């Protein structure tokens, strides 16, 4: 009699959880998923308490697109699946400079969560912690300095980070809004940066 593999074994679930941060297969094979936070919540009902799990996920393609979502279910895998689906539906596009860092510094705030981010030179790496690091890594940022100065609540930190990313703009976007050429804006910025040196000299 042939041996049949067991269904729903704990080892298989453990392997799926360990591979959660790896790119997924299928049409979205370039999407990277990161589990930021999972929490057990309880609802008081007539018969007692009903426990469920809430998951917070961040997804991105590592090329300037990132999204987050949260889901709640009676089981952890189902909560993660719901959060991942919501994150993929709410992805935003963020312009990156040289495909490695931000174009300019930014601040974000959501509730009691406050964060700041600064563009960094090559080789700096991602200097940020917790939920902010997960967002920046899935976004594709390689060099950035980030700091949280408010609440450590992961939901508020994620939303504050996205508020800071939404206001990021590239020279091309600014030039199109002002009806100018990118070379004019870049030249003016360079002239402004060299002005103090000329005064000191």
PDB file of C-alpha atoms in Angstrom, residues 12 29 32 34 50 54 58 63 67 69 73 77 83 91 118 121 126 128 137-138 149 168 171 181 190 192 201:
ATOM      1  CA  UNK A  12       4.487  22.549   5.493  1.00  0.00           C
ATOM      2  CA  UNK A  29       6.667  36.844  -9.409  1.00  0.00           C
ATOM      3  CA  UNK A  32       8.190  40.739  -2.512  1.00  0.00           C
ATOM      4  CA  UNK A  34       7.069  41.124   4.125  1.00  0.00           C
ATOM      5  CA  UNK A  50     -13.650  34.695  20.173  1.00  0.00           C
ATOM      6  CA  UNK A  54      -4.691  40.480  12.564  1.00  0.00           C
ATOM      7  CA  UNK A  58       3.973  45.187   3.033  1.00  0.00           C
ATOM      8  CA  UNK A  63      11.502  49.046  -8.484  1.00  0.00           C
ATOM      9  CA  UNK A  67       1.779  48.941  -0.834  1.00  0.00           C
ATOM     10  CA  UNK A  69      -2.563  46.066   3.829  1.00  0.00           C
ATOM     11  CA  UNK A  73      -9.133  35.995  10.235  1.00  0.00           C
ATOM     12  CA  UNK A  77      -2.392  32.057   7.032  1.00  0.00           C
ATOM     13  CA  UNK A  83      -3.522  41.468   4.088  1.00  0.00           C
ATOM     14  CA  UNK A  91       0.304  49.911  -4.283  1.00  0.00           C
ATOM     15  CA  UNK A 118      16.756  61.551   4.146  1.00  0.00           C
ATOM     16  CA  UNK A 121      25.002  58.711  -0.851  1.00  0.00           C
ATOM     17  CA  UNK A 126      19.051  51.279   4.642  1.00  0.00           C
ATOM     18  CA  UNK A 128      15.956  52.444   9.435  1.00  0.00           C
ATOM     19  CA  UNK A 137      13.360  47.544   1.309  1.00  0.00           C
ATOM     20  CA  UNK A 138      10.321  46.353  -0.617  1.00  0.00           C
ATOM     21  CA  UNK A 149      10.250  60.313  16.373  1.00  0.00           C
ATOM     22  CA  UNK A 168       8.185  62.492  -3.191  1.00  0.00           C
ATOM     23  CA  UNK A 171      12.831  66.791 -11.217  1.00  0.00           C
ATOM     24  CA  UNK A 181      12.746  71.835 -18.784  1.00  0.00           C
ATOM     25  CA  UNK A 190      23.507  73.710  -9.043  1.00  0.00           C
ATOM     26  CA  UNK A 192      22.171  77.822  -5.871  1.00  0.00           C
ATOM     27  CA  UNK A 201      35.671  83.074  -1.826  1.00  0.00           C
TER      28      UNK A 201
END
